[in-house]
PDB file of C-alpha atoms and ligand atoms in Angstrom:
ATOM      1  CA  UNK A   1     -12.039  13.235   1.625  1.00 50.00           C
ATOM      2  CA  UNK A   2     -13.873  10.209   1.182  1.00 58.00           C
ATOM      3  CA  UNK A   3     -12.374   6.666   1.456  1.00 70.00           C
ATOM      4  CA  UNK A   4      -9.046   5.923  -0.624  1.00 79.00           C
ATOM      5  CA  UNK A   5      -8.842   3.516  -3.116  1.00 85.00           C
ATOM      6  CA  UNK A   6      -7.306   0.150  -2.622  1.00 90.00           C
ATOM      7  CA  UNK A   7      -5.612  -1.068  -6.143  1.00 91.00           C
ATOM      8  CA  UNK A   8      -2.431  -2.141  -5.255  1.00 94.00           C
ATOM      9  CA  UNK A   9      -3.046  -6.040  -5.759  1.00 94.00           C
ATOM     10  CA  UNK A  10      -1.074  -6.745  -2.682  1.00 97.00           C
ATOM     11  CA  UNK A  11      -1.561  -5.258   1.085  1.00 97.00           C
ATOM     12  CA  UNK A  12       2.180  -3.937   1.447  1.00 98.00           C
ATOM     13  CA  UNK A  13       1.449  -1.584  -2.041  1.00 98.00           C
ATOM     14  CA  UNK A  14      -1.797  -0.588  -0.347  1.00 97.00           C
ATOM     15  CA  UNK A  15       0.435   0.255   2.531  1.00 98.00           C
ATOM     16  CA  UNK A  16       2.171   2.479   0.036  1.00 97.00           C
ATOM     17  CA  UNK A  17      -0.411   3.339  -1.456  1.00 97.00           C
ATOM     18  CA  UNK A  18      -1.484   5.832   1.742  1.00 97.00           C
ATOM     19  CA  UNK A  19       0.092   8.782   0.843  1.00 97.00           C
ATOM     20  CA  UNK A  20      -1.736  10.615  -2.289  1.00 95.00           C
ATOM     21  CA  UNK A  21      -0.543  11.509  -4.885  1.00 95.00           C
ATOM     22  CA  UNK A  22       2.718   9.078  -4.091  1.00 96.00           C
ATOM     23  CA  UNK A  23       6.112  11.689  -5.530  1.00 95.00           C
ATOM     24  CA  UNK A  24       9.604   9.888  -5.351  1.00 92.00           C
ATOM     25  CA  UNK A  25      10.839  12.148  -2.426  1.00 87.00           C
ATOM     26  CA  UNK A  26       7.691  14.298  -1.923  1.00 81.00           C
ATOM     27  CA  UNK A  27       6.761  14.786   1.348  1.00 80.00           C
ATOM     28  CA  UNK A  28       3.668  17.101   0.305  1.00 85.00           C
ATOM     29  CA  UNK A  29       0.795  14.120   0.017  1.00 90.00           C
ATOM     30  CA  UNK A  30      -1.874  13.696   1.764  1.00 95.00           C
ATOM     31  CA  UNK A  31      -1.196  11.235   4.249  1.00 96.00           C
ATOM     32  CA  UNK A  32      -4.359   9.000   4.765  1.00 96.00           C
ATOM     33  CA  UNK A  33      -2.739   7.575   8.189  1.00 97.00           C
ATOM     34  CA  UNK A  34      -2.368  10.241   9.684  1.00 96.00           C
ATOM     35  CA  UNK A  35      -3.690   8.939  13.470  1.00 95.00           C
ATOM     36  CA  UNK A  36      -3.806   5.340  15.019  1.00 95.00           C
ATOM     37  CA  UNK A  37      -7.382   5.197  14.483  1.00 95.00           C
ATOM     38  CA  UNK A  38      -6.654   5.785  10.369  1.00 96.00           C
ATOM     39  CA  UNK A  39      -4.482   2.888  10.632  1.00 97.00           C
ATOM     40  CA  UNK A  40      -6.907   0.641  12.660  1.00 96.00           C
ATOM     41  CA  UNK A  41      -9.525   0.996  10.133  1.00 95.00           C
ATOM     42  CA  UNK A  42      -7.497   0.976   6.802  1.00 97.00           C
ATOM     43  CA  UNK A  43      -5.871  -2.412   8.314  1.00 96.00           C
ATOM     44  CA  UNK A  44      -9.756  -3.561   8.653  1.00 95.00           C
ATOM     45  CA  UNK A  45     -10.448  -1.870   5.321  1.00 95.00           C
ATOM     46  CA  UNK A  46      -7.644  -4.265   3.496  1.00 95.00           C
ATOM     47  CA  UNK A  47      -8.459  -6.957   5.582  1.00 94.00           C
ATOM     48  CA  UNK A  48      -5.799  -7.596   7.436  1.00 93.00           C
ATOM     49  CA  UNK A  49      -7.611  -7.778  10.539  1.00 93.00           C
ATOM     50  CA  UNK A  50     -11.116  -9.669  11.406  1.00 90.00           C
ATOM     51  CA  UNK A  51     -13.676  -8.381  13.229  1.00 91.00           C
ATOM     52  CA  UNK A  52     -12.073  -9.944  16.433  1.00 91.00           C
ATOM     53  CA  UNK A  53      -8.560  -9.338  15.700  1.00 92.00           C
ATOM     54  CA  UNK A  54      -9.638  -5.441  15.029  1.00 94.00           C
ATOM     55  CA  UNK A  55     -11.259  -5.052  18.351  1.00 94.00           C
ATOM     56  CA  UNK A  56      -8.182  -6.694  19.961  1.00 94.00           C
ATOM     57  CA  UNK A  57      -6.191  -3.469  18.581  1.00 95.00           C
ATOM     58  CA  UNK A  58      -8.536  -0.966  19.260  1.00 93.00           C
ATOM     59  CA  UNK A  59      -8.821  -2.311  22.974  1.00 93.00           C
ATOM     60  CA  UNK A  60      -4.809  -2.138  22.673  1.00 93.00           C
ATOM     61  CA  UNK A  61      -4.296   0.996  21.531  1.00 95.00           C
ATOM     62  CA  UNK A  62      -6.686   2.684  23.473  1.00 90.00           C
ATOM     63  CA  UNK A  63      -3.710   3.715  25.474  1.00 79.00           C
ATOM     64  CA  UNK A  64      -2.113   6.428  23.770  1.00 74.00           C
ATOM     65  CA  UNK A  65       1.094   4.822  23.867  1.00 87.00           C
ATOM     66  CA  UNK A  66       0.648   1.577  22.221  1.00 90.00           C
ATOM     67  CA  UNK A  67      -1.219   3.406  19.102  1.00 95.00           C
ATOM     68  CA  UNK A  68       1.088   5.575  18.683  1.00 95.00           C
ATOM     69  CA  UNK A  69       4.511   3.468  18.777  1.00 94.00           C
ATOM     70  CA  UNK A  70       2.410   0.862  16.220  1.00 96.00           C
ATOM     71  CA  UNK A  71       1.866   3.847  13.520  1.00 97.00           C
ATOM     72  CA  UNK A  72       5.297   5.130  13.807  1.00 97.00           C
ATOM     73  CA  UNK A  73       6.452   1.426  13.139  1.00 97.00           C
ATOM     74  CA  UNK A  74       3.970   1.161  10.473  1.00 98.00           C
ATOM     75  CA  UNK A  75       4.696   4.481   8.899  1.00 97.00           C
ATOM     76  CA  UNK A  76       8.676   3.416   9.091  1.00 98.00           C
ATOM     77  CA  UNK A  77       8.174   0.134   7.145  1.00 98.00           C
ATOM     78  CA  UNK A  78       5.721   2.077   4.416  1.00 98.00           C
ATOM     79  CA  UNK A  79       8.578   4.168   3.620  1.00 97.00           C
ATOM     80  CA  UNK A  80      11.092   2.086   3.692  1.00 97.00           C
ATOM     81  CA  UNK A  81       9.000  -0.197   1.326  1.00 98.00           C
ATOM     82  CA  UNK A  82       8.551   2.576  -0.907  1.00 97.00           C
ATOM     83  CA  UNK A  83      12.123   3.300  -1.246  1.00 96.00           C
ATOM     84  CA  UNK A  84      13.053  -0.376  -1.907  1.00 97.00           C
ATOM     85  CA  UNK A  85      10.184  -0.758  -4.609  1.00 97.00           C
ATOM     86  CA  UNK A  86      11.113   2.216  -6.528  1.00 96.00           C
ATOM     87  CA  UNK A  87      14.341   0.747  -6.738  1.00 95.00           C
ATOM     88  CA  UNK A  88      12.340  -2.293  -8.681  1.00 94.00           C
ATOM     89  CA  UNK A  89      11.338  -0.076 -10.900  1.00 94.00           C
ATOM     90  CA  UNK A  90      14.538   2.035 -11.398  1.00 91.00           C
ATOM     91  CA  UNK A  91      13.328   5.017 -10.170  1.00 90.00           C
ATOM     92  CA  UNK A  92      15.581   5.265  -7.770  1.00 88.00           C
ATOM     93  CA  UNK A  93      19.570   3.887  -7.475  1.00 89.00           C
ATOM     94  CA  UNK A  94      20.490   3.381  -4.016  1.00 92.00           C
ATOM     95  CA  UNK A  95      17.815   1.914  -1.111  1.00 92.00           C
ATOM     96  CA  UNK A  96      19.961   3.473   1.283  1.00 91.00           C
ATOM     97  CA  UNK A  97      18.719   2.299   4.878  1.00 95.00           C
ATOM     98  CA  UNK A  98      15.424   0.583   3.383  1.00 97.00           C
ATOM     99  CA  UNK A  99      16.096  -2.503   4.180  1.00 96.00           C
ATOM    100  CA  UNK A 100      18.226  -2.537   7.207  1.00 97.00           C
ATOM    101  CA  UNK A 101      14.925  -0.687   8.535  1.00 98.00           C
ATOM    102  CA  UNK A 102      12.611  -3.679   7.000  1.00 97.00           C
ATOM    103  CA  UNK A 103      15.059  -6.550   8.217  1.00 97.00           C
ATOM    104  CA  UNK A 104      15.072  -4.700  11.859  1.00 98.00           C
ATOM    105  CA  UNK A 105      11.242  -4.905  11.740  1.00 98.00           C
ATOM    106  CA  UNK A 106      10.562  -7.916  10.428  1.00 97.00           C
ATOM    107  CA  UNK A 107      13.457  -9.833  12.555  1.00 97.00           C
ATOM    108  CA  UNK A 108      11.215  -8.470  15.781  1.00 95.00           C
ATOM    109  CA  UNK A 109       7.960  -9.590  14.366  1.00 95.00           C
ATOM    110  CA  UNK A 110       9.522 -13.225  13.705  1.00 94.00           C
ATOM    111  CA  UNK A 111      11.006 -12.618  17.297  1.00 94.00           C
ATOM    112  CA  UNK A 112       7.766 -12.227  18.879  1.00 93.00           C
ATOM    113  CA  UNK A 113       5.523 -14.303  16.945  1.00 92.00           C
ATOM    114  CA  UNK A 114       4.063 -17.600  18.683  1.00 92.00           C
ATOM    115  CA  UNK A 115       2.661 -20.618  16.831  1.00 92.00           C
ATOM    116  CA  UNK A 116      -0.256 -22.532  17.771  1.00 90.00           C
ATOM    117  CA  UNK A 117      -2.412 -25.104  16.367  1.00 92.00           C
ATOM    118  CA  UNK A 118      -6.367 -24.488  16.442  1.00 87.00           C
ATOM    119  CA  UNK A 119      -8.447 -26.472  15.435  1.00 87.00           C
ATOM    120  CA  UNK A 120     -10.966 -25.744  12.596  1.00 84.00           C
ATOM    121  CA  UNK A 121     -14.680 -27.050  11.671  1.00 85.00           C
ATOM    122  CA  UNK A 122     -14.416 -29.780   9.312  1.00 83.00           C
ATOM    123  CA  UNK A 123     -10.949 -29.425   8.177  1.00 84.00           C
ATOM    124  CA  UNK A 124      -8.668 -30.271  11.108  1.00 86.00           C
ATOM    125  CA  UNK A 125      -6.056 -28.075  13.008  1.00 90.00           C
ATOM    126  CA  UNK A 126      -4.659 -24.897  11.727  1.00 88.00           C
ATOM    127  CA  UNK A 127      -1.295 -23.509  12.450  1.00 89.00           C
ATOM    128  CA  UNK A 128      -1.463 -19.640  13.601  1.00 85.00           C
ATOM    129  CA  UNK A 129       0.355 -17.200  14.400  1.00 85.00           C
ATOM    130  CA  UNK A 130      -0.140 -15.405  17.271  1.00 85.00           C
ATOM    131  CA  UNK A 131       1.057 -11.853  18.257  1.00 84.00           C
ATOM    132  CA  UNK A 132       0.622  -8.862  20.773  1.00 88.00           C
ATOM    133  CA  UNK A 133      -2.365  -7.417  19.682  1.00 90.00           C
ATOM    134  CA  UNK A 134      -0.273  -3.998  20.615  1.00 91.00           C
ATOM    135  CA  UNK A 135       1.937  -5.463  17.917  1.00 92.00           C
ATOM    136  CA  UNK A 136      -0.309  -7.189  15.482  1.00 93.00           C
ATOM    137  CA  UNK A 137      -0.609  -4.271  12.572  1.00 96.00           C
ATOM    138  CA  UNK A 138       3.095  -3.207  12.164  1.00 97.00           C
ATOM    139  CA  UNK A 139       4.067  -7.087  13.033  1.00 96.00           C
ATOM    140  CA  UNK A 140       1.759  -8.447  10.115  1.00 96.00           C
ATOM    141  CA  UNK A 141       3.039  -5.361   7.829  1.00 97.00           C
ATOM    142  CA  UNK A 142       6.692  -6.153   8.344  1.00 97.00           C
ATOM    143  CA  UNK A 143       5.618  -9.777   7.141  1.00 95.00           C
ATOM    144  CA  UNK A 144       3.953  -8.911   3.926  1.00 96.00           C
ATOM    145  CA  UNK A 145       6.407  -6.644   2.872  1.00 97.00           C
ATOM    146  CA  UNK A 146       9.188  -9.080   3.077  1.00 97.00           C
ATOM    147  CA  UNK A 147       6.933 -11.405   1.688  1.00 96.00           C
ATOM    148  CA  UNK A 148       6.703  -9.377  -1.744  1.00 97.00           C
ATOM    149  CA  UNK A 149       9.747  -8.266  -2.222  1.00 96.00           C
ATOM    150  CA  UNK A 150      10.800 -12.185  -1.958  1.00 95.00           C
ATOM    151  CA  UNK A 151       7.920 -13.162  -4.427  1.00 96.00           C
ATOM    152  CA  UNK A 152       7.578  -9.950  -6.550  1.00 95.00           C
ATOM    153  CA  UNK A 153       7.876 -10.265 -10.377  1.00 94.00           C
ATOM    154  CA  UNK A 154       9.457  -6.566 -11.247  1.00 92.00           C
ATOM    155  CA  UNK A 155       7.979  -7.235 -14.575  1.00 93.00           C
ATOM    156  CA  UNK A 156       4.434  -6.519 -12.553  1.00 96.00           C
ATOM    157  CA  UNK A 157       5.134  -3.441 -10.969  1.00 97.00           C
ATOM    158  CA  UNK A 158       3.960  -0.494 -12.264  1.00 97.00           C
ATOM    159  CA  UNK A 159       3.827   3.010 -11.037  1.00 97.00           C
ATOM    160  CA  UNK A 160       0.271   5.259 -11.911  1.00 97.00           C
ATOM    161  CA  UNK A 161       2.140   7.638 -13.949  1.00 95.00           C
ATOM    162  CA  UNK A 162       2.971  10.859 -12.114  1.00 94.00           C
ATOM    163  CA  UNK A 163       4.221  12.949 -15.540  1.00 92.00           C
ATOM    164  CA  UNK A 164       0.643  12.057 -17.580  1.00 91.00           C
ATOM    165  CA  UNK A 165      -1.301  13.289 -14.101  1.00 91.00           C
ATOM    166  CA  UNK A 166      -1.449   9.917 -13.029  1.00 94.00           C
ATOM    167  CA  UNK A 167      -1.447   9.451  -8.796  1.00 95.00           C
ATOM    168  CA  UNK A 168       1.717   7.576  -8.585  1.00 96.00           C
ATOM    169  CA  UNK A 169       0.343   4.855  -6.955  1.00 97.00           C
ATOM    170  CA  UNK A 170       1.680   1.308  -6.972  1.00 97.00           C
ATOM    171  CA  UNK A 171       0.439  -1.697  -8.439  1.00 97.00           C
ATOM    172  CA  UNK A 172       0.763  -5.234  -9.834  1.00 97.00           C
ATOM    173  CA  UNK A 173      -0.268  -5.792 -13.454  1.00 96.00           C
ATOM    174  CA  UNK A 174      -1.387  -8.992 -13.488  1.00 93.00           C
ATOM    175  CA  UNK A 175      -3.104  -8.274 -17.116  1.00 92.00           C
ATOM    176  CA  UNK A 176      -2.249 -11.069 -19.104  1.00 91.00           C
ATOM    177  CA  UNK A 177      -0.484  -8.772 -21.746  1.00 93.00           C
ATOM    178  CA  UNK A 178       0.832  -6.010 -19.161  1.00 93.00           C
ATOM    179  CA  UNK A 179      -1.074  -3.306 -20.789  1.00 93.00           C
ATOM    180  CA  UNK A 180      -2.381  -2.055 -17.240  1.00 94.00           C
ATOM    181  CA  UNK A 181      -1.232   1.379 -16.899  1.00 94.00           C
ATOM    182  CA  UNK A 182      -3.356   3.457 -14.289  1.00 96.00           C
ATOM    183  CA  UNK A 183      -4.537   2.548 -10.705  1.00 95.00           C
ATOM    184  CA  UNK A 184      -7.993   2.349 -11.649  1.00 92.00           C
ATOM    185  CA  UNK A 185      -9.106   3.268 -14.741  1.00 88.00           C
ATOM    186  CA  UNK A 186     -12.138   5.159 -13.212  1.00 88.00           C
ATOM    187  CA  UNK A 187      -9.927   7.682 -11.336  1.00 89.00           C
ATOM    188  CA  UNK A 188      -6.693   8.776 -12.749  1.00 94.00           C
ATOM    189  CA  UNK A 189      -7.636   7.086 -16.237  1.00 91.00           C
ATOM    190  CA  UNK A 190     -10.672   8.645 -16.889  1.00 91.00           C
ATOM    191  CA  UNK A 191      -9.177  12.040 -15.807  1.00 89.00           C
ATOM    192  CA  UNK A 192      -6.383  11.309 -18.168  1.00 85.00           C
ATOM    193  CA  UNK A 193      -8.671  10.496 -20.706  1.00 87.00           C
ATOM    194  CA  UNK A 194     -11.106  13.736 -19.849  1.00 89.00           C
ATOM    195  CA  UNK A 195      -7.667  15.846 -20.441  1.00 85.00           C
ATOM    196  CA  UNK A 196      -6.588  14.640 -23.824  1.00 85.00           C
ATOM    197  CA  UNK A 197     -10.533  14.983 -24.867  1.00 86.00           C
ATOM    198  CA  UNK A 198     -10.101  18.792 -23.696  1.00 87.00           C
ATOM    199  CA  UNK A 199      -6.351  19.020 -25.551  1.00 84.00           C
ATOM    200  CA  UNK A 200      -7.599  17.879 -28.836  1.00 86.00           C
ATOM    201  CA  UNK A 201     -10.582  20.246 -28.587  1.00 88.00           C
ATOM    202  CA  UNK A 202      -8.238  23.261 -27.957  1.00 86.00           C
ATOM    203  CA  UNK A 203      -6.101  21.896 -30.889  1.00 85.00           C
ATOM    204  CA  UNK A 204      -8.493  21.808 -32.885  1.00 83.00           C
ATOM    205  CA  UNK A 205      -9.585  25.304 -32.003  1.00 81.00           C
ATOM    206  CA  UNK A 206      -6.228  26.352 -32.585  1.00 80.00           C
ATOM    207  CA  UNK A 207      -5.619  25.038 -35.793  1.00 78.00           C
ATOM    208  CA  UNK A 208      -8.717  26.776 -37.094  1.00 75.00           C
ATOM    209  CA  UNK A 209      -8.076  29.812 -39.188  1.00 67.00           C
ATOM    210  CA  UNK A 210      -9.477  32.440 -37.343  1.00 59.00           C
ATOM    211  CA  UNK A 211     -12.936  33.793 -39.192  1.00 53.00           C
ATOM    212  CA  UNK A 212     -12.772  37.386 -40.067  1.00 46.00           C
TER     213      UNK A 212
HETATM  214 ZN1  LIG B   1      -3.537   6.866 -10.085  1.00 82.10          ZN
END
């Protein structure tokens, strides 16, 4: 499979956005992070990490441990994400343990984080936040995820719809008239479009009186 998509408009609906095609309670996807070293380079890939920062993690991770514990905390706030944002869109009532699991994550990145000023060409010192590079991904994921579901206009959330073959996928319409309706319109919308092409032409065939 060749590299996913990214079309979410915002890195915690990319995070989402990992598991194709994305079923409310479907656990038969394809699950693009899959190792440590998937997550490493789709956190590069949605740049989330520099160049430095991303060889920081891989030098991290390289033991076993440390890769591993930093997916399963990444994979934990994807799906708890998930839950809570289908509950933006009503497709689901209750978020359950969603965001006892997000607050638990995201209270430990806070917990953890250190600020320091560094100083940048031209412009003065800049504040940043420093973590464990062990820590960095799921830290800086537990971050942005809060950070849109604080900011998030519902009206700009849109699923790729699942029921016209769409992918399921998550993303923000930020069309100015909300008429956005698949991830990308050269993936599921020109399949979508390739389909109905293909329905009228057997319609058509079937509506023709059959020649004798
Ligand atoms: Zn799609």
């Amino acid at each position: 499979m060749g590299p996913m998509n990214i079309v979410g408009g915002h890195v915690a609906l990319d995070l989402v956005n990992t598991v194709e095609p994305r079923v409310p309670g479907g656990t038969d996807g394809v699950d693009h992070l899959d190792t440590p070293d998937d997550l490493a380079r789709w956190a590069s890939r949605v740049a989330m990490l520099d160049g430095d920062e991303a060889e920081r993690v891989r030098r991290a991770w390289a033991d076993a441990d440390g890769g591993a514990s930093a997916l399963a905390a990444a994979l934990e706030i994807r799906e708890a994400a998930y839950t809570v944002l289908l509950t933006q869109l009503g497709a689901v009532e209750d978020v359950g343990t969603a965001l006892d699991v997000l607050v638990r994550h995201w209270r430990r990145a806070m917990g953890r984080s250190t600020l320091s000023l560094e100083p940048v060409e031209d412009t003065g010192d800049r504040l940043r936040v420093g973590v464990d590079p062990e820590l960095l991904v799921p830290d800086r994921l537990a971050h942005a995820t809060v950070t849109l579901l604080r900011t998030l206009d519902p009206r700009q959330l849109k699923a790729c719809p699942l029921t016209e073959g769409g992918c399921g996928w998550l993303f923000l319409d930020r069309s100015r008239n909300g008429s956005r309706r698949w991830c990308s319109m050269e993936d599921c919308g020109a399949r979508a479009k390739a389909r109905r092409l293909t329905d009228r032409r057997r319609g058509a065939r079937a509506a023709r009186p059959a020649s004798s």
